[in-house]
XYZ file of C-alpha atoms in Angstrom:
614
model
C -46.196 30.924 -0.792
C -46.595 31.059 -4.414
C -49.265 33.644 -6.531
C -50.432 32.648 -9.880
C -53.197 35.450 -11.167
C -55.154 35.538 -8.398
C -54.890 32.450 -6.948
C -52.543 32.242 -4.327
C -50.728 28.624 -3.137
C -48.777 27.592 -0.215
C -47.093 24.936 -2.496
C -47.115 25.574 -6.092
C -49.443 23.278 -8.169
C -48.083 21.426 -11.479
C -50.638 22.690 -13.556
C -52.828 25.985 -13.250
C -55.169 27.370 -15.700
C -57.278 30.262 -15.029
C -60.610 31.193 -16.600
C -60.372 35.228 -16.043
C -64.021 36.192 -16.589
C -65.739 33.555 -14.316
C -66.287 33.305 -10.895
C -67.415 30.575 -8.304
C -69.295 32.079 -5.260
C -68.380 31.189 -1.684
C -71.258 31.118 0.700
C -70.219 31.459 5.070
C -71.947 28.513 5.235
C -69.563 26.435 2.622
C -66.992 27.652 4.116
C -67.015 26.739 7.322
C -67.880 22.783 6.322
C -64.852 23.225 3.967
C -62.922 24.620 6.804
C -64.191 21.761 9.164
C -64.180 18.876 6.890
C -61.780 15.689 7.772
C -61.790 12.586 6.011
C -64.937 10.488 6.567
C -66.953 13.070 7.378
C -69.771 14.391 5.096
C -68.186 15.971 1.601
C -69.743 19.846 1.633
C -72.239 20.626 -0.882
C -71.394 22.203 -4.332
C -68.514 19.997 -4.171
C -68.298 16.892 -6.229
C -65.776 14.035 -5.767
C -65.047 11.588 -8.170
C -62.731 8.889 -7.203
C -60.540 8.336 -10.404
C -56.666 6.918 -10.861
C -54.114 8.595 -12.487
C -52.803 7.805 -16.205
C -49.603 6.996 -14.708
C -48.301 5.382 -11.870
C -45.687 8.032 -10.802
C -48.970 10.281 -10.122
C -48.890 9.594 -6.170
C -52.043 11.140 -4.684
C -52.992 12.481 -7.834
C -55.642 14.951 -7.697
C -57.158 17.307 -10.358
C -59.584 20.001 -9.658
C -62.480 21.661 -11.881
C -64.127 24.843 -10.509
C -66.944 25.522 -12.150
C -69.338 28.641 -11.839
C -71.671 26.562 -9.952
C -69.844 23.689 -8.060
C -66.284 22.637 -7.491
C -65.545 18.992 -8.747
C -62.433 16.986 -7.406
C -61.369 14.176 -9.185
C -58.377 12.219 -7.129
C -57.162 9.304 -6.995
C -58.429 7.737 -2.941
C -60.292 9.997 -0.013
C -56.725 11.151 1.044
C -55.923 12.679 -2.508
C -59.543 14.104 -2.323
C -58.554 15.705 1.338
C -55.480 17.333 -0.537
C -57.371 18.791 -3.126
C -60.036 20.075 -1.322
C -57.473 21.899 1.705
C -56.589 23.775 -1.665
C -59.879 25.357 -2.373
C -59.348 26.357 1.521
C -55.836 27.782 1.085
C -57.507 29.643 -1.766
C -60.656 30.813 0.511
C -57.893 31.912 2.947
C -56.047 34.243 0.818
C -58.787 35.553 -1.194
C -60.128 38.931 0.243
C -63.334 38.156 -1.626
C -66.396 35.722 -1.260
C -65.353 34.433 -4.675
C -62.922 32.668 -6.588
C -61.851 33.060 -10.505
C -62.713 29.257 -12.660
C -60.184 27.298 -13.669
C -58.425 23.842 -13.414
C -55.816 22.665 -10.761
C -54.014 19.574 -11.061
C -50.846 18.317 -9.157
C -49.342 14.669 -7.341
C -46.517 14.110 -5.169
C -43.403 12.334 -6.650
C -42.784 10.273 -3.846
C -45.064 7.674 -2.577
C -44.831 7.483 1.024
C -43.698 10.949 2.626
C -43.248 10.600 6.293
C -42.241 12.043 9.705
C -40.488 10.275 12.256
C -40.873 11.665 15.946
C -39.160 10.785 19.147
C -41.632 10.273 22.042
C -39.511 8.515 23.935
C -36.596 10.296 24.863
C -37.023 11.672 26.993
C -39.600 14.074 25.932
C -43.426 12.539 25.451
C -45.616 15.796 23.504
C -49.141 16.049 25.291
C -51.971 14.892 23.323
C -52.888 18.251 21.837
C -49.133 19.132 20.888
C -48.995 15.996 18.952
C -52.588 16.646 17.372
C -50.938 20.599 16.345
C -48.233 19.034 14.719
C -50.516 16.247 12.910
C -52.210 19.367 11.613
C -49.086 20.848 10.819
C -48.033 17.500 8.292
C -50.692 17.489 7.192
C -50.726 20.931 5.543
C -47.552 19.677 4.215
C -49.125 16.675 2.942
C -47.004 14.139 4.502
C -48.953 11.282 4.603
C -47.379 9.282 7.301
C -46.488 9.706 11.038
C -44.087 7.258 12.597
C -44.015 7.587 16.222
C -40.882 6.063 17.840
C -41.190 4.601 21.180
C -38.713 2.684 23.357
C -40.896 2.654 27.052
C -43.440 5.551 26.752
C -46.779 2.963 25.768
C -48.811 1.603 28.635
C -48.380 -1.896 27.970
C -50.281 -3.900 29.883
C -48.264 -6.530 32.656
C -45.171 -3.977 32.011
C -45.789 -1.535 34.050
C -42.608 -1.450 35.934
C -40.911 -0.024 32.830
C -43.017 2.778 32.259
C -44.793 3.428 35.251
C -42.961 6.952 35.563
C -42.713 7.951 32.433
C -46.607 9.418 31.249
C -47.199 6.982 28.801
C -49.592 6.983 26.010
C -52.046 4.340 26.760
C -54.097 2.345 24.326
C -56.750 4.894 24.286
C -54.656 7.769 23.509
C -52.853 5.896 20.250
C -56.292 4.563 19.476
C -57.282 8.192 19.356
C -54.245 9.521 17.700
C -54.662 7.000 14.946
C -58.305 8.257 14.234
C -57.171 11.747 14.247
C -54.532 10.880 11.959
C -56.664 9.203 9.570
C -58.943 11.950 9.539
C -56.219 14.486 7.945
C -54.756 11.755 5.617
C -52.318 10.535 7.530
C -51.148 6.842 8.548
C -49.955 6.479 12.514
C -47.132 4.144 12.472
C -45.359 2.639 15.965
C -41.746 2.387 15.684
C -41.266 0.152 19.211
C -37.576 -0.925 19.059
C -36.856 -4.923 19.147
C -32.773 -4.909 18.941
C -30.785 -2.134 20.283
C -32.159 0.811 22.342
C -33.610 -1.363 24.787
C -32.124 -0.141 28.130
C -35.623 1.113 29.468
C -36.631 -1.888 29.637
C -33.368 -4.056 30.037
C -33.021 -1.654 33.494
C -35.188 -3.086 35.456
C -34.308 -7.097 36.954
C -36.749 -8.927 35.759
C -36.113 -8.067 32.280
C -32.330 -8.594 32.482
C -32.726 -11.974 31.349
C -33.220 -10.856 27.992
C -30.268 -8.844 27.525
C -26.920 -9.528 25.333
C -24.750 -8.869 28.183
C -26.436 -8.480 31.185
C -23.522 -7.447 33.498
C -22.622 -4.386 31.149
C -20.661 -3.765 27.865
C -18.190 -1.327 26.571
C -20.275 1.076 23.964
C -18.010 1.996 20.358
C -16.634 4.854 22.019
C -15.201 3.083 24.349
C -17.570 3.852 27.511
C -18.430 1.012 29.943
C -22.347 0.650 30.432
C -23.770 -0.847 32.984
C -27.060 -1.303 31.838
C -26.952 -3.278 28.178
C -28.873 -1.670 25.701
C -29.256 -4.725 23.347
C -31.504 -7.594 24.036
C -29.931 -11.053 22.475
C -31.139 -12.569 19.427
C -30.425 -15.951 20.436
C -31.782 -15.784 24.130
C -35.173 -17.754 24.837
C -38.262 -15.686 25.315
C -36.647 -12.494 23.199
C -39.270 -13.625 20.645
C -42.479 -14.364 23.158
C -41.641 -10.869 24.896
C -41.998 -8.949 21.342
C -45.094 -11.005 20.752
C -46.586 -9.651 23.263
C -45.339 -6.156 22.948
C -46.794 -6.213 18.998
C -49.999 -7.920 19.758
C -50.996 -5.072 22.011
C -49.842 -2.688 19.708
C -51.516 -4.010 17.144
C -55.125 -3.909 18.680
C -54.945 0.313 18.456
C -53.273 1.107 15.075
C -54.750 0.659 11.568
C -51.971 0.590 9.881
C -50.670 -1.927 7.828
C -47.305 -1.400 9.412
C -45.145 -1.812 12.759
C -41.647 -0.484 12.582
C -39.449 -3.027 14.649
C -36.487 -0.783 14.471
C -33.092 -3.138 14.835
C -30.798 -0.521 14.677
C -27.580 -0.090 16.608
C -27.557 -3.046 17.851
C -23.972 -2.677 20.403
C -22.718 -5.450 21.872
C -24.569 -7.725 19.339
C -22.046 -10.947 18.931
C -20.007 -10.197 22.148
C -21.993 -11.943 24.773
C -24.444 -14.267 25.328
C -25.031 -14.778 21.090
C -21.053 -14.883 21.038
C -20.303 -18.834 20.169
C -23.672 -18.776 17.695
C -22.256 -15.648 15.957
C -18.653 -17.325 15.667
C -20.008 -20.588 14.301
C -22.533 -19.204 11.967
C -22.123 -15.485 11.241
C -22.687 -12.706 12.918
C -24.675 -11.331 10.062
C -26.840 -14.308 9.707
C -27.593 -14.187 13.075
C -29.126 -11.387 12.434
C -30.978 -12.528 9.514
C -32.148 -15.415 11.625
C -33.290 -12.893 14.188
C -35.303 -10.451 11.314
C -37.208 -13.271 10.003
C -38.211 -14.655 13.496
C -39.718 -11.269 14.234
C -41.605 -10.989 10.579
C -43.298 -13.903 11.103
C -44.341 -12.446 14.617
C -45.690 -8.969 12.928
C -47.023 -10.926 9.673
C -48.681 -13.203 12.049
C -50.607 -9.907 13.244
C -51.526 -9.310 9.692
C -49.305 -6.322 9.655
C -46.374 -5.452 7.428
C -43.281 -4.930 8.730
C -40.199 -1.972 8.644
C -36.794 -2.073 9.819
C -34.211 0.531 9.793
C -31.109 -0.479 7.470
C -27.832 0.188 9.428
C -26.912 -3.632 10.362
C -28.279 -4.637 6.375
C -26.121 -2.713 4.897
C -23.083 -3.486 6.584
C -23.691 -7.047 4.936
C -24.842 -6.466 1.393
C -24.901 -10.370 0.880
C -27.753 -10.468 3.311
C -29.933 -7.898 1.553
C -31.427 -10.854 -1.022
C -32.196 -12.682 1.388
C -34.620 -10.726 3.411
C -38.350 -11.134 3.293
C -39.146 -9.110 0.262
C -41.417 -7.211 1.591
C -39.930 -5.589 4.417
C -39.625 -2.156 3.680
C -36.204 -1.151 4.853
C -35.425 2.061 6.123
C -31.905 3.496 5.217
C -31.004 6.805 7.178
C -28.119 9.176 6.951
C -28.275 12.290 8.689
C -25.036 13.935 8.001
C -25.000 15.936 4.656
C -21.092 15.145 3.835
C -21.911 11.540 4.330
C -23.006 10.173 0.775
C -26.008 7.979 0.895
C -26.157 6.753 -2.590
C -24.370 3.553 -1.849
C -26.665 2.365 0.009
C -29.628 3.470 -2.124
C -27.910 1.599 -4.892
C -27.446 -1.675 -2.616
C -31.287 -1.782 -1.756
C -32.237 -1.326 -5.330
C -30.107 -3.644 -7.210
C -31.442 -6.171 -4.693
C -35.313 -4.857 -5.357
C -36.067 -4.045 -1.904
C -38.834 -1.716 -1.001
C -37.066 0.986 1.366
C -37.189 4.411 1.943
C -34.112 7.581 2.667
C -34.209 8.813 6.479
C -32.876 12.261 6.530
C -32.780 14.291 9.609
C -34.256 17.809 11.321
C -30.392 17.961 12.643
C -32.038 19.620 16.113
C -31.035 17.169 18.288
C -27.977 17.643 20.421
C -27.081 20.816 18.666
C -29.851 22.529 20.514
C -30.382 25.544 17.987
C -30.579 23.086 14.616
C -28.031 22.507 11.732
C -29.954 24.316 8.694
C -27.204 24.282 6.426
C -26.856 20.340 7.227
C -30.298 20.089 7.293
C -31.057 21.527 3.881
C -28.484 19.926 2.480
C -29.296 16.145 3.829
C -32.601 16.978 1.938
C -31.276 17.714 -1.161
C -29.463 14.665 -0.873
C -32.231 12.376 0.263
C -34.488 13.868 -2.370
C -32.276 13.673 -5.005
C -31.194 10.237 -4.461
C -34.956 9.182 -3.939
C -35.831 9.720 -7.186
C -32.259 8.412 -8.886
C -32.480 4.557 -6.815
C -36.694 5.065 -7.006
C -37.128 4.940 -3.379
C -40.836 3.718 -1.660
C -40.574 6.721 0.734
C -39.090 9.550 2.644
C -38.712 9.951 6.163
C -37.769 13.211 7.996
C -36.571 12.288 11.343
C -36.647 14.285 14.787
C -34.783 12.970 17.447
C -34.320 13.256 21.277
C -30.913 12.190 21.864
C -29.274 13.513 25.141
C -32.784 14.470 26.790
C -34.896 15.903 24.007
C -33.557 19.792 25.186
C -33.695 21.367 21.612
C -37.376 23.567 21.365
C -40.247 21.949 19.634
C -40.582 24.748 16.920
C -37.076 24.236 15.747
C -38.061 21.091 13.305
C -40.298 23.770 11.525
C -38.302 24.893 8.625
C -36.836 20.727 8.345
C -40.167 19.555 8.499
C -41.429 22.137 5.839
C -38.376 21.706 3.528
C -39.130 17.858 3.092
C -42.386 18.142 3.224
C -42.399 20.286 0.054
C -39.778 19.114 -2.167
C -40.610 15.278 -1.387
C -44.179 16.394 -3.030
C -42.573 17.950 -6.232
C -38.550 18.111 -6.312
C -38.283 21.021 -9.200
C -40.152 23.450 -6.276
C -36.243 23.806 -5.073
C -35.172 27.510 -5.009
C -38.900 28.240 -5.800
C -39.962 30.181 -2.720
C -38.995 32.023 0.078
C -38.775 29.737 3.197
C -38.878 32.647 5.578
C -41.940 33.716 3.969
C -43.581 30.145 4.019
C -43.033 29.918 7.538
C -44.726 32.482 8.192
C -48.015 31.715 6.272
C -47.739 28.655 7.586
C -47.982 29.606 11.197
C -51.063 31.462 10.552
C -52.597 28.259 9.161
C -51.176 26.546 12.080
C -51.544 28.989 15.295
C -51.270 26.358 17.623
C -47.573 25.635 16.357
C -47.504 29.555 18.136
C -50.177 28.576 20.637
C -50.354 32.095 20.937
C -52.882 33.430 23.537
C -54.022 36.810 21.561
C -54.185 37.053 17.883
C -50.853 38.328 15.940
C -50.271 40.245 13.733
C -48.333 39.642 10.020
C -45.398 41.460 11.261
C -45.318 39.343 14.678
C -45.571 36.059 12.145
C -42.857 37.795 10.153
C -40.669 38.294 13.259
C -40.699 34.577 14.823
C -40.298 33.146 11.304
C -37.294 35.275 10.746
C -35.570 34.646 14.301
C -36.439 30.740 13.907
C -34.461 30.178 10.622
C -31.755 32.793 12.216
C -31.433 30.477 15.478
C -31.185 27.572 13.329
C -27.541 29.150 11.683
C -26.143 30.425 14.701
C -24.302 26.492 15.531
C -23.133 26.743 12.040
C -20.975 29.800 12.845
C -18.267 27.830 14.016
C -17.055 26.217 10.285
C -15.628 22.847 11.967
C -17.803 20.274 11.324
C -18.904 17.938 14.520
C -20.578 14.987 13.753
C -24.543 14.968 14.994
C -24.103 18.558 16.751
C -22.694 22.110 16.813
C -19.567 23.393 19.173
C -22.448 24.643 21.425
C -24.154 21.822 21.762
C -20.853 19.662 22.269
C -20.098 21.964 25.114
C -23.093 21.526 27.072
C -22.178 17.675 27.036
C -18.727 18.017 27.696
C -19.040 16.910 31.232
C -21.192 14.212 30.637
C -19.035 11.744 28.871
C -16.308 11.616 26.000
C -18.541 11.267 22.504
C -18.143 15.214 21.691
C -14.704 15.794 24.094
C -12.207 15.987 21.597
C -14.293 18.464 19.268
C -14.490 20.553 22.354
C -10.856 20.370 23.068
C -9.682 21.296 19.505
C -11.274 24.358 19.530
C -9.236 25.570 22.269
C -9.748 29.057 22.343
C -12.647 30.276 20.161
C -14.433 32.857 21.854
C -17.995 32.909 20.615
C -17.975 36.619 19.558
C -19.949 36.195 16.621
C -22.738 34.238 18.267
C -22.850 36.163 20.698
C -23.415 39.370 18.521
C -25.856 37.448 16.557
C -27.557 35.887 19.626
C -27.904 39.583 21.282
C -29.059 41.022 18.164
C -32.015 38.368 17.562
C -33.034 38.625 21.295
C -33.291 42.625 20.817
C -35.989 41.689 17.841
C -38.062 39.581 19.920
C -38.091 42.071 22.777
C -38.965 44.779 20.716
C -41.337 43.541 17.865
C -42.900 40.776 20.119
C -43.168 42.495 23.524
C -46.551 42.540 23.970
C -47.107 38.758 22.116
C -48.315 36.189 24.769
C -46.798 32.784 22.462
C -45.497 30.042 23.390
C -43.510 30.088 20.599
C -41.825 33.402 21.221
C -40.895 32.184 24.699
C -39.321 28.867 23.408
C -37.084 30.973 20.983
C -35.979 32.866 23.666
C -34.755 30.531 25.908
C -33.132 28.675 23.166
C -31.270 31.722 22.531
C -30.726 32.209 26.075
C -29.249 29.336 27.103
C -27.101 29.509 23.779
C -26.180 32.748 25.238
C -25.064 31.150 28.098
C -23.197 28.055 26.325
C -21.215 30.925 24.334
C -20.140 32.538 27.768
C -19.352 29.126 28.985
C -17.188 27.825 26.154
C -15.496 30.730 26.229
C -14.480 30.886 29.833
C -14.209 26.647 29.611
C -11.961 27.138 25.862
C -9.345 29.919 27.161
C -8.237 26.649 30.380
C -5.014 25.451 30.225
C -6.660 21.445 30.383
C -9.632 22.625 28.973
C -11.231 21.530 32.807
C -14.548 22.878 34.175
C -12.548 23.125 37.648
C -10.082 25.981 35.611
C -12.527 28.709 34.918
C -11.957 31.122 38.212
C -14.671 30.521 40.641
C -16.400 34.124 40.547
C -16.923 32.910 36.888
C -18.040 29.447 37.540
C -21.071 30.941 40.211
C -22.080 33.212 38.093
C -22.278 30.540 34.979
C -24.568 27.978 37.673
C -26.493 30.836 38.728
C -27.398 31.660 34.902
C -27.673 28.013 34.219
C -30.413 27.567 37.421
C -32.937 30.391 36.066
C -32.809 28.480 32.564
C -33.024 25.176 34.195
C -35.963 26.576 35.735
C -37.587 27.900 33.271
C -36.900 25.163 31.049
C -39.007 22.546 33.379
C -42.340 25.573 33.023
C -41.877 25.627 28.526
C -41.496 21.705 29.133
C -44.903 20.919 30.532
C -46.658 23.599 28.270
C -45.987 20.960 25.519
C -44.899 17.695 27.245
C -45.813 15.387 29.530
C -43.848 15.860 33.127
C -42.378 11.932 32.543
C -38.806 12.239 31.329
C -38.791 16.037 32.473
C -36.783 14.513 35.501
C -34.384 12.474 33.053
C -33.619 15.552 30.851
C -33.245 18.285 33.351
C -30.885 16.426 35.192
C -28.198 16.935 32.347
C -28.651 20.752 33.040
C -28.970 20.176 36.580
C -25.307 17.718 37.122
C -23.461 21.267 34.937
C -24.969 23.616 37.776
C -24.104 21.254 40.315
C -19.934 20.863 38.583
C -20.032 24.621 38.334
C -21.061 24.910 42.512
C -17.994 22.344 43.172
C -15.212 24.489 45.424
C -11.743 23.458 44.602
């Protein structure tokens, strides 16, 4: 939060200019309908719009704001600029401690056109309706202007019910719904419904095997036979009716102008059944082949159409040749990986795309806010440098969606700011800003009684701690922390060898750290009834246990569950049960119970390994 006289801002406006001696009077009643008021509804009285563009085309939802001794006038630039402005007049209602506010002139625009968030409802965690609609409200304080929703099997649609039949899917009504509630707080509901890789949901189930690159199974890039292909083939017949029919019902409950296809990790692409075409004509064009066939199914729809960048930019000669208004989406979510290449690639070739950075809260459990920040910067930085469409902050639910809801907070809020004005770097105090924030936002606490500043204070200062404790351990691990690498350890080999060169650490520091910020909530929170409070602490419970674990799992002579002496290894699945437990009763405060099942059984086969008498 940022003061200037006596005007107080959650985001610092460009310009500010204060008329000391004169005041504008706030009636209750104006108030409230400023409080209340969405987009579309009926603008309050004493408040004047005036729909005008901006000098300059770099102004992205320009707004400026006159306030006037006897009405407030907002010029902007469209309805959604207007909304902007006017949730400042609130933010200035909020913090004043008087029925009155000094004159003066406001004016401020984002630098980046299309500022988005990009959340996983798929796997395997699907948000009820009112958690999603909390953190709509949350972006939109933020004044992201886009929410890309990325589903693989969790829509209802219709003759496909096999696929998602247990998994509590949104049906029409419900993204018809979120779409209008979107709208409402000036932001654009996008679909991201996968068309290339990540298609196992479906590809599972018989009668959709005939659409997959190698039905019978594939080895993955690590090396890992699956049995169940997660890539559908390009060249098979009735790939393209199927997706026709999955983006026609889509496209009869969005608004948007835009469908996300996804294409991304596409494995096994070129190794079975699209094998001889890729040899004869190119793997890569293939591809290309593949992209256009789907844009004229989404163009068809009179929608526009994304794709995420990873396959492009492995063939740079490809990049002119796609439909020039795709708006690719290039994502990089490490902050030691540089992402300027392929910013440069897309704009030499005078593509529209945008920079996907990352929350880093996936996998790792507690977040990555070192990586985190810094894959902002980055992004940011080389937005503005290559003159990117958009920005995308992504949150992802790889490995059963386990990390906390409230852990993208600080992510979400860093983006969120410094896509809307890049020099506000450095420029405020983040522990601070979460804080304010959650009192603008209570149901990102969906807190039962009313807290107080210092209870705000105390979740917003044990959040951004949580969120360095996987950074304790220095060694870098791609897409995770140590912790989070041990709690996978058993599942499969992708994070093994991080495990195994840390062969002896001992986890004293998180632990101390880990003890010291469950002390805080126990003291300063004891009497809060949030939901919040509880997800923090059994994030930092069952990092507690994951530091006891690794320890006792590190200090083997193999490094072998099977090692640790069994007294140990009961009293680890014992620990492990109660969180398990309790873990299932925060899920369905926030989430639907489809997927629950998926994602609890990764807890539930590491109780079940402990148990195992050898």
């Amino acid at each position: 939060m940022s003061e200037t006289g006596s005007w107080k801002f959650l985001i610092q406006p460009r310009v500010v200019r204060i008329a000391p001696n004169k005041f504008f009077v706030i009636t209750r009643d104006l108030f409230d309908k400023i409080d209340k008021y969405t987009i579309g509804s009926e603008i309050p009285s004493q408040i004047t719009y005036i729909e005008k563009s901006s000098e300059y085309k770099e102004m992205h939802d320009w707004y400026h704001i006159l306030i006037h001794e006897d009405y407030i006038e907002i010029s902007a630039e469209s309805l959604q600029s207007f909304y902007i402005g006017l949730s400042i007049i609130k933010q200035l209602l909020s913090f004043s401690s008087s029925n009155h506010l000094h004159c003066g002139e406001i004016e401020d625009w984002a630098d980046i056109e299309k500022r988005g968030v990009m959340l996983d409802v798929s796997r395997d965690r699907v948000y009820t309706i009112e958690t999603l609609k909390s953190l709509i409200d949350f972006y939109s304080l933020l004044r992201f202007n886009q929410l890309i929703l990325y589903i693989e099997h969790t829509f209802a649609y219709e003759g496909h019910e096999a696929v998602y039949k247990d998994a509590s899917p949104y049906t029409p009504l419900d993204i018809f719904n979120l779409d209008v509630y979107s709208k409402e707080r000036g932001i654009e509901l996008i679909i991201n419904q996968n068309s290339f890789g990540h298609m196992e949901r479906f590809l599972a189930h018989k009668e959709y095997h005939y659409l997959a690159e190698n039905p019978d199974g594939y080895a993955d890039p690590w090396g890992v036979y699956r049995p169940i292909d997660t890539t559908v083939s390009p060249v098979q017949e009735g790939v393209i009716p199927f997706f026709t029919d999955l983006y026609t019902q889509l496209s009869k409950v969005i608004s948007t102008d835009y469908i996300h296809v996804g294409g991304d990790e596409p494995w096994g692409f070129g190794s079975g059944k699209s094998k001889a075409t890729c040899n004869k004509k190119g793997l890569e064009y293939v591809y290309l082949d593949y992209i256009k066939d789907l844009y004229t199914v989404v163009t068809s729809l009179g929608k526009k159409m994304m794709i995420w960048a990873d396959v492009v930019l492995k063939y740079p000669h490809i990049i002119p040749l796609i439909p020039k208004d795709i708006v690719i989406c290039q994502w990089e979510y490490e902050a030691h990986i540089p992402i300027k290449d392929g910013c440069k690639a897309l704009h030499d070739a005078e593509k529209k795309f945008y920079i996907g950075c990352g929350t880093s809260t996936w996998n790792s459990l507690s977040g990555r806010w070192n990586n985190a920040y810094n894959n902002i910067i980055s992004g940011i930085k080389n937005a503005h440098i290559y003159q990117a469409k958009g920005l995308l902050i992504t949150e992802w639910g790889d490995n059963g969606h386990i990390q906390q809801h409230v852990l993208q907070i600080p992510p979400i809020i860093l983006s969120g700011i410094l896509s809307w004005n890049r020099n506000l770097e450095n420029t405020f105090d983040m522990s601070a800003l979460i804080s304010t924030i959650l009192e603008f936002v209570p149901s990102l606490v969906s807190s039962f009684t009313k807290l107080s500043q210092e209870e705000y204070n105390t979740l917003s200062y044990v959040l951004l701690s949580v969120e360095g404790v996987g950074e304790i351990y220095e060694t870098e691990i791609h897409n995770n922390t140590l912790l989070g690498a041990i709690l996978l350890y058993h599942q499969g080999p992708y994070y093994r060898q991080s495990v195994i060169d840390a062969r002896g650490y001992t986890f004293e520091r998180e632990k101390y750290v880990l003890h010291t910020l469950l002390e805080t909530l126990d003291v300063k929170l004891f009497h809060a009834d949030s939901i919040m409070k509880d997800e923090l602490t059994f994030t930092i419970e069952l990092l507690f246990f994951l530091c006891d674990y690794g320890a006792a799992l590190l200090s083997t002579e193999h490094i072998k569950i099977g090692e640790i002496p069994h007294l140990k290894r009961d009293n680890l699945a014992s620990t492990l049960s109660k969180l398990l437990a309790r873990y299932s009763m925060l899920w369905l405060l926030t989430s639907r119970p489809g997927g629950l099942k998926d994602s609890a059984a990764r807890l539930q086969s590491l109780v079940e390994i402990l148990q195992e008498k050898k």
